[in-house]
XYZ file of C-alpha atoms in Angstrom:
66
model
C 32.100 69.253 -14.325
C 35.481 67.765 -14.127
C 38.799 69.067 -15.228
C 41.744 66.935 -15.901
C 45.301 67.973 -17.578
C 47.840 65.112 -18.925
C 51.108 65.904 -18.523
C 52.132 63.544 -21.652
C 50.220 64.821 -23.977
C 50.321 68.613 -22.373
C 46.697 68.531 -23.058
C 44.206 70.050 -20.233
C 40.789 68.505 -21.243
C 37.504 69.974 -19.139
C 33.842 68.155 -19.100
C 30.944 70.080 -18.931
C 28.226 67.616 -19.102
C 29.754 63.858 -18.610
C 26.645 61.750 -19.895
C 26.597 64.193 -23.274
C 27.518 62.527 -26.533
C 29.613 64.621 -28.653
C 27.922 65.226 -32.238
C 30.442 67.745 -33.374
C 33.525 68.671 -32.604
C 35.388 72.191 -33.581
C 38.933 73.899 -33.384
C 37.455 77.163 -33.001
C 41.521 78.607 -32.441
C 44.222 76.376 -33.261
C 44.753 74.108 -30.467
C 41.159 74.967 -28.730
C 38.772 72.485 -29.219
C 35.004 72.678 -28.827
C 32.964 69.785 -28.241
C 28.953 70.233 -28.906
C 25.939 67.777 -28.354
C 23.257 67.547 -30.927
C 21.539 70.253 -29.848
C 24.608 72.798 -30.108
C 25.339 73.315 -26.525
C 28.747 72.972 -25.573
C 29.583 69.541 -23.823
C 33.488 69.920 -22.885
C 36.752 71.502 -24.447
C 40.265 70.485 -24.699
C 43.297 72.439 -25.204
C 46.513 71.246 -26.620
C 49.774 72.289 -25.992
C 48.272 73.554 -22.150
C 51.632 74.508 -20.628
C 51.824 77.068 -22.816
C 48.703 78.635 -22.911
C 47.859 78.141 -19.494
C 48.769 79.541 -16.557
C 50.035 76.618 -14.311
C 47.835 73.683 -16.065
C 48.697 71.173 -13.600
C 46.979 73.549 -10.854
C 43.501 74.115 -10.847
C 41.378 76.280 -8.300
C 37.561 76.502 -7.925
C 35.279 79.019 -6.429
C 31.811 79.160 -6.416
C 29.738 82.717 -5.828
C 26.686 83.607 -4.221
């Protein structure tokens, strides 16, 4: 999984599965979009406009549990 966010393009863009190919590609909301691999499972998202609708885009924390 890897996260990035442009400051540019204000866009925060996160991979879910690097070596899928994107078959489809949705804006479930506007400025949320989905990215899907043939089979339907969800490959990576990207949200526009990040600074806004994120908390602090240009930070990112990870935790794992259990």
């Amino acid at each position: 999984m890897k996260a990035t966010y442009d400051a540019k393009t204000d866009t925060l863009s996160i991979v879910l599965k690097a070596d899928a190919v994107v078959a489809e590609s949705d804006e479930d909301k506007p400025g949320v979009i989905l990215d899907y691999d043939g089979d339907g499972n969800l490959v990576s998202l990207e949200i526009l406009d990040a600074s806004t609708r994120v908390t602090d885009a240009w930070r990112l924390e990870f935790e794992t549990l259990g």
